[in-house]
Amino acid sequence: MLAGAPGYGCGCAMTGSGDGLMSPTYEIRSGTLAGFNTLVPQLGGIPSDLLAEVGLPADCMRRPDILIPISTLIDLLNLCVRELQCNDFGLRLAEQQGLRMLGVLGKLVLKEKDLDAALSASHRYMVLHNQADHWRIIERDSRLYAYRISHYEGLGVAEQYSELALGAACRLFRELAGADIRPRQVHFCHVPVSSLQRYREYFEAEVFFAQEYDCLVFDTEVLERPLNAASEGLVQYFEEFTQLLIQGQRGDIASQVRTLILQTLGAQQHNLAQVAQLVDTPVRTLQRHLRAAGTSFKQLLQEARMETARWHLRSSNIDIALLSASLGYTDTSAFSKAFRTVHGNSPLQWRKLQH
């Protein structure tokens, strides 16, 4: 067990079922399945068949706005293990991810000055797009501890999801700042589901099981690393992803901008220039189009923040301060004031009214 590990509560919004029991409603955005359509055929499976079996649409990887119950994601990963006879499916899917799991935000992250800044933006993105868990990063004794804090319990066998989460995070480090980056240690709460050699090969580090927390441990010096230059393939991926995201909103500039804001809220200093860059439009031209549509970037940003805040407050146990910071507010009081202006209650009061 790691000394000084962070404490957390396991609570969630609940929905009633026909038998009178209550069930969790945690959701995660479909970007967490990036690479699924590439990996499954390599293993002899048909992606659409597997997705259909757990009730997901065949095109959910092409629609990053889709919300997937964490229980459904866990069921899908376990189904793949059984049907494809692949005990390390979570790690294999993680190998397909890295920056791609950030969607449109990945394009902005590549412009950060170093790994520290890039990870901060990535962390905020993951907080805002996942009700199931979040990461807590602590620096101590020249080590960087990245803890995965789970918000859910009792949803069945979730080892594959844990391995996907830690594997993708480790890959993100490497894709951002160097393939030679290796964690000092990797900790999993569960016992091994693949060979120990498989874990060592993937993480290139000591891997410990049956620990209190899922955690990656790095030397803090990696934070100072400059970012890798983006490959041509990665740049093309982000361009195509952006166009795919807004292709159904041609002629509706307000909807396009709002969609891009929702997908890039992890950028702390969220501004019009960033969105203008994503749609390859001069800032003043974009401002003019938004005025003609009867709105503004400020108004659309406020709406996106409030929509995301409601999603979390209704269905997750996220700390208000963490949510506030991730949404880009300077402090909790600024977030509370903005939320109260729109909803008539503070975030905490509004959350209590939903339960």
Coordinates of C-alpha atoms in Angstrom, one line a residue:
M1 CA 0.0 0.0 0.0
L2 CA 1.3 3.5 -0.8
A3 CA 1.7 5.9 2.1
G4 CA -0.3 9.1 1.9
A5 CA -2.8 7.7 -0.6
P6 CA -5.9 10.0 -1.1
G7 CA -9.2 9.2 0.5
Y8 CA -12.5 9.3 -1.4
G9 CA -16.1 8.5 -1.0
C10 CA -18.1 6.1 -3.1
G11 CA -21.5 7.6 -3.7
C12 CA -23.6 8.3 -6.8
A13 CA -26.9 9.4 -8.1
M14 CA -29.3 6.5 -8.3
T15 CA -32.3 5.5 -10.4
G16 CA -35.1 3.2 -9.4
S17 CA -35.7 -0.2 -11.0
G18 CA -38.9 -2.2 -11.3
D19 CA -38.0 -4.4 -8.3
G20 CA -37.6 -1.4 -6.0
L21 CA -33.9 -1.6 -5.9
M22 CA -31.6 1.3 -6.8
S23 CA -28.9 1.2 -9.4
P24 CA -25.9 3.4 -10.3
T25 CA -26.2 5.8 -13.3
Y26 CA -22.6 6.7 -13.9
E27 CA -21.8 7.5 -17.5
I28 CA -18.7 7.9 -19.6
R29 CA -18.3 9.5 -23.1
S30 CA -17.8 7.1 -26.0
G31 CA -14.2 8.4 -26.6
T32 CA -13.1 5.8 -24.1
L33 CA -13.6 3.2 -26.8
A34 CA -11.2 4.9 -29.3
G35 CA -9.5 2.1 -31.3
F36 CA -12.2 -0.5 -30.7
N37 CA -13.1 -0.7 -34.4
T38 CA -9.5 -1.3 -35.3
L39 CA -8.6 -3.8 -32.6
V40 CA -11.6 -6.1 -32.7
P41 CA -11.2 -7.2 -36.4
Q42 CA -7.6 -7.9 -35.7
L43 CA -8.8 -10.4 -33.1
G44 CA -11.3 -12.0 -35.5
G45 CA -14.4 -10.2 -34.2
I46 CA -17.1 -8.0 -35.7
P47 CA -17.3 -4.6 -33.8
S48 CA -21.0 -4.0 -34.6
D49 CA -22.0 -7.4 -33.4
L50 CA -20.3 -7.0 -30.0
L51 CA -21.6 -3.4 -29.6
A52 CA -25.1 -4.6 -30.4
E53 CA -25.0 -7.3 -27.9
V54 CA -24.6 -4.8 -25.1
G55 CA -27.1 -2.3 -26.6
L56 CA -24.7 0.2 -28.2
P57 CA -25.1 1.6 -31.7
A58 CA -22.6 0.5 -34.3
D59 CA -21.4 4.1 -35.0
C60 CA -20.8 5.1 -31.3
M61 CA -17.1 5.4 -31.9
R62 CA -17.8 8.0 -34.6
R63 CA -20.1 10.0 -32.3
P64 CA -18.1 11.3 -29.3
D65 CA -21.3 12.8 -27.8
I66 CA -22.7 9.4 -26.9
L67 CA -22.9 8.6 -23.2
I68 CA -22.3 5.0 -22.2
P69 CA -23.2 3.7 -18.7
I70 CA -20.1 2.5 -17.1
S71 CA -21.8 -0.8 -16.4
T72 CA -22.4 -1.2 -20.2
L73 CA -18.7 -0.5 -20.9
I74 CA -17.6 -3.0 -18.4
D75 CA -20.0 -5.6 -19.9
L76 CA -18.6 -4.9 -23.4
L77 CA -15.0 -5.3 -22.3
N78 CA -15.8 -8.6 -20.5
L79 CA -17.8 -9.8 -23.6
C80 CA -14.7 -9.1 -25.8
V81 CA -12.6 -11.2 -23.4
R82 CA -14.9 -14.1 -23.7
E83 CA -15.9 -13.9 -27.4
L84 CA -12.4 -13.1 -28.7
Q85 CA -10.6 -15.3 -26.1
C86 CA -8.4 -12.4 -25.2
N87 CA -7.6 -12.0 -21.5
D88 CA -5.6 -8.8 -22.1
F89 CA -8.2 -7.0 -24.1
G90 CA -8.2 -3.9 -21.9
L91 CA -4.4 -3.5 -22.4
R92 CA -4.7 -4.2 -26.1
L93 CA -7.4 -1.5 -26.4
A94 CA -5.2 0.9 -24.4
E95 CA -2.4 0.4 -27.0
Q96 CA -4.8 1.9 -29.6
Q97 CA -5.4 5.1 -27.6
G98 CA -3.1 7.7 -26.1
L99 CA -3.9 11.2 -27.5
R100 CA -6.7 9.9 -29.6
M101 CA -8.8 9.3 -26.6
L102 CA -8.9 13.1 -26.0
G103 CA -10.8 13.7 -29.2
V104 CA -10.7 17.3 -30.4
L105 CA -8.9 18.5 -27.2
G106 CA -5.9 16.4 -28.3
K107 CA -5.2 19.0 -31.1
L108 CA -5.0 21.8 -28.5
V109 CA -3.0 19.7 -26.0
L110 CA -0.2 19.3 -28.6
K111 CA 0.4 23.1 -28.4
E112 CA 1.2 23.0 -24.6
K113 CA 4.8 23.8 -23.7
D114 CA 5.6 20.7 -21.7
L115 CA 4.3 17.4 -20.3
D116 CA 3.2 19.1 -17.1
A117 CA 0.8 21.5 -18.9
A118 CA -0.4 18.8 -21.3
L119 CA -1.3 16.4 -18.5
S120 CA -3.1 19.2 -16.6
A121 CA -5.3 19.8 -19.7
S122 CA -5.8 16.0 -20.2
H123 CA -6.7 15.5 -16.6
R124 CA -9.4 18.2 -16.7
Y125 CA -10.8 16.6 -19.9
M126 CA -11.0 13.2 -18.2
V127 CA -12.7 14.7 -15.2
L128 CA -15.3 16.3 -17.3
H129 CA -16.0 13.4 -19.7
N130 CA -16.2 10.6 -17.2
Q131 CA -18.5 10.2 -14.2
A132 CA -17.1 6.7 -13.3
D133 CA -13.8 7.9 -12.0
H134 CA -11.2 10.6 -12.0
W135 CA -7.4 10.9 -11.5
R136 CA -5.7 12.5 -8.6
I137 CA -2.1 13.5 -9.1
I138 CA 0.2 14.0 -6.2
E139 CA 3.9 14.9 -6.1
R140 CA 5.9 13.5 -3.2
D141 CA 9.6 12.7 -2.6
S142 CA 10.6 13.2 -6.3
R143 CA 7.8 10.9 -7.4
L144 CA 4.6 11.6 -9.3
Y145 CA 1.7 9.5 -8.1
A146 CA -1.3 9.3 -10.5
Y147 CA -4.2 7.6 -8.6
R148 CA -7.3 6.4 -10.4
I149 CA -10.2 7.3 -8.0
S150 CA -13.2 5.1 -8.7
H151 CA -16.7 6.3 -8.1
Y152 CA -18.6 3.1 -8.6
E153 CA -19.0 -0.2 -6.7
G154 CA -20.9 -3.4 -7.2
L155 CA -20.9 -3.3 -11.0
G156 CA -19.4 -6.8 -11.5
V157 CA -15.9 -7.7 -12.7
A158 CA -14.2 -4.5 -13.8
E159 CA -10.6 -5.6 -14.1
Q160 CA -10.5 -4.9 -17.9
Y161 CA -11.7 -1.4 -17.4
S162 CA -9.0 -0.7 -14.8
E163 CA -6.4 -2.1 -17.1
L164 CA -7.7 0.0 -20.0
A165 CA -7.6 3.1 -17.9
L166 CA -4.1 2.7 -16.5
G167 CA -2.8 1.4 -19.8
A168 CA -4.2 4.3 -21.8
A169 CA -2.8 6.8 -19.2
C170 CA 0.7 5.3 -19.5
R171 CA 0.5 5.5 -23.3
L172 CA -0.6 9.1 -23.1
F173 CA 2.6 10.0 -21.2
R174 CA 4.7 8.3 -23.9
E175 CA 2.9 9.7 -26.9
L176 CA 3.1 13.2 -25.5
A177 CA 6.7 13.3 -24.4
G178 CA 8.7 10.2 -25.4
A179 CA 8.4 6.4 -25.9
D180 CA 11.2 6.0 -23.3
I181 CA 9.0 7.2 -20.5
R182 CA 8.5 4.3 -18.0
P183 CA 6.6 4.3 -14.7
R184 CA 8.6 3.4 -11.7
Q185 CA 5.7 1.2 -10.5
V186 CA 2.2 0.2 -11.5
H187 CA -0.4 -0.7 -8.9
F188 CA -3.7 -2.5 -9.5
C189 CA -6.4 -3.2 -7.0
H190 CA -7.3 -6.5 -8.7
V191 CA -5.3 -9.8 -9.1
P192 CA -3.7 -10.6 -12.4
V193 CA -6.0 -11.6 -15.3
S194 CA -3.2 -12.1 -17.8
S195 CA 0.4 -13.4 -17.4
L196 CA 2.8 -11.4 -15.3
Q197 CA 5.0 -11.2 -18.3
R198 CA 2.3 -9.4 -20.3
Y199 CA 2.0 -6.7 -17.7
R200 CA 5.8 -6.2 -17.6
E201 CA 6.0 -6.0 -21.3
Y202 CA 3.3 -3.4 -21.6
F203 CA 4.3 -1.1 -18.7
E204 CA 8.1 -1.9 -18.7
A205 CA 7.9 -1.5 -14.9
E206 CA 7.3 -3.3 -11.7
V207 CA 3.6 -4.2 -11.5
F208 CA 1.9 -4.9 -8.1
F209 CA -1.5 -6.4 -7.6
A210 CA -4.1 -6.5 -4.8
Q211 CA -3.2 -3.0 -3.9
E212 CA -5.5 -0.4 -2.2
Y213 CA -5.5 1.9 -5.2
D214 CA -4.9 1.7 -9.0
C215 CA -1.9 4.0 -9.4
L216 CA 1.0 4.9 -11.8
V217 CA 4.2 6.1 -10.2
F218 CA 6.7 8.2 -12.2
D219 CA 9.8 10.3 -11.5
T220 CA 8.6 14.0 -11.3
E221 CA 11.3 15.0 -13.7
V222 CA 9.2 13.7 -16.6
L223 CA 6.9 16.7 -16.1
E224 CA 9.6 19.0 -17.5
R225 CA 9.9 17.2 -20.8
P226 CA 9.0 19.1 -24.0
L227 CA 6.2 17.6 -26.1
N228 CA 6.9 15.4 -29.1
A229 CA 6.2 16.9 -32.5
A230 CA 2.9 15.6 -33.7
S231 CA 3.1 13.0 -36.5
E232 CA 1.4 13.6 -39.8
G233 CA -1.0 10.8 -39.1
L234 CA -2.0 12.2 -35.7
V235 CA -2.6 15.7 -37.2
Q236 CA -4.7 14.2 -39.9
Y237 CA -6.7 12.1 -37.4
F238 CA -7.6 15.3 -35.4
E239 CA -8.6 17.1 -38.5
E240 CA -10.8 14.3 -39.7
F241 CA -12.2 13.8 -36.2
T242 CA -13.1 17.5 -36.0
Q243 CA -14.9 17.5 -39.3
L244 CA -16.8 14.4 -38.5
L245 CA -17.9 15.9 -35.2
I246 CA -19.5 18.9 -36.8
Q247 CA -20.5 17.5 -40.2
G248 CA -24.2 17.2 -39.3
Q249 CA -24.3 20.9 -38.3
R250 CA -23.3 22.6 -41.6
G251 CA -24.8 26.0 -41.8
D252 CA -25.4 26.2 -38.0
I253 CA -22.3 27.9 -36.7
A254 CA -23.7 28.3 -33.2
S255 CA -24.2 24.5 -32.9
Q256 CA -20.7 23.8 -34.3
V257 CA -19.1 26.1 -31.8
R258 CA -21.1 24.8 -29.0
T259 CA -20.2 21.2 -29.9
L260 CA -16.5 22.1 -30.0
I261 CA -16.7 23.9 -26.7
L262 CA -18.2 20.8 -25.1
Q263 CA -15.4 18.6 -26.5
T264 CA -12.6 20.9 -25.4
L265 CA -13.6 22.2 -22.0
G266 CA -10.4 20.7 -20.6
A267 CA -8.5 23.6 -22.1
Q268 CA -8.2 25.8 -18.9
Q269 CA -8.0 29.1 -20.7
H270 CA -10.9 28.3 -23.0
N271 CA -11.3 31.1 -25.6
L272 CA -12.7 32.0 -29.0
A273 CA -9.2 31.8 -30.7
Q274 CA -8.9 28.1 -29.8
V275 CA -12.3 27.2 -31.3
A276 CA -11.6 29.4 -34.4
Q277 CA -8.4 27.4 -34.9
L278 CA -10.4 24.2 -34.8
V279 CA -12.8 25.3 -37.5
D280 CA -10.0 27.1 -39.5
T281 CA -11.8 30.4 -39.4
P282 CA -10.4 33.9 -38.4
V283 CA -11.5 35.0 -35.0
R284 CA -13.3 38.1 -36.2
T285 CA -15.1 36.2 -38.9
L286 CA -16.3 33.7 -36.3
Q287 CA -17.5 36.5 -34.0
R288 CA -19.4 38.0 -36.9
H289 CA -21.1 34.7 -37.7
L290 CA -22.1 34.2 -34.1
R291 CA -23.6 37.7 -33.8
A292 CA -25.6 37.0 -36.9
A293 CA -26.9 33.8 -35.3
G294 CA -28.0 35.8 -32.2
T295 CA -25.4 34.5 -29.8
S296 CA -21.8 34.9 -28.7
F297 CA -18.9 32.7 -27.7
K298 CA -19.3 33.8 -24.0
Q299 CA -23.0 32.7 -24.0
L300 CA -22.2 29.3 -25.7
L301 CA -19.3 28.7 -23.2
Q302 CA -21.6 29.4 -20.3
E303 CA -24.2 27.0 -21.7
A304 CA -21.7 24.3 -22.2
R305 CA -20.3 24.7 -18.7
M306 CA -23.7 24.5 -17.2
E307 CA -24.7 21.5 -19.2
T308 CA -21.6 19.6 -18.2
A309 CA -22.0 20.7 -14.6
R310 CA -25.6 19.4 -14.5
W311 CA -24.5 16.1 -15.9
H312 CA -22.0 15.6 -13.2
L313 CA -24.0 17.0 -10.3
R314 CA -27.0 14.8 -11.2
S315 CA -25.1 11.5 -11.7
S316 CA -21.7 11.6 -10.0
N317 CA -20.2 12.2 -6.7
I318 CA -17.5 14.6 -8.0
D319 CA -16.2 17.1 -5.5
I320 CA -17.5 20.6 -6.3
A321 CA -14.1 22.2 -6.1
L322 CA -12.7 19.7 -8.6
L323 CA -15.6 20.2 -11.0
S324 CA -15.2 24.0 -10.7
A325 CA -11.5 23.9 -11.5
S326 CA -12.0 21.5 -14.4
L327 CA -14.7 23.7 -16.0
G328 CA -12.2 26.6 -16.0
Y329 CA -13.5 28.8 -13.1
T330 CA -11.0 30.7 -11.1
D331 CA -12.4 29.4 -7.8
T332 CA -15.4 27.6 -6.4
S333 CA -17.2 30.8 -5.5
A334 CA -17.1 32.0 -9.1
F335 CA -18.6 28.7 -10.3
S336 CA -21.3 28.8 -7.5
K337 CA -22.3 32.3 -8.5
A338 CA -22.5 31.5 -12.2
F339 CA -24.5 28.3 -11.4
R340 CA -26.9 30.1 -9.0
T341 CA -27.6 32.8 -11.6
V342 CA -28.8 30.2 -14.1
H343 CA -30.5 27.7 -11.8
G344 CA -31.5 29.7 -8.7
N345 CA -29.5 27.3 -6.4
S346 CA -25.9 26.6 -5.6
P347 CA -24.4 23.5 -7.2
L348 CA -24.6 21.7 -3.8
Q349 CA -28.2 22.6 -3.3
W350 CA -29.1 21.7 -6.8
R351 CA -27.4 18.3 -6.5
K352 CA -29.4 17.5 -3.3
L353 CA -32.7 18.4 -5.0
Q354 CA -31.9 15.8 -7.7
H355 CA -31.6 12.9 -5.3

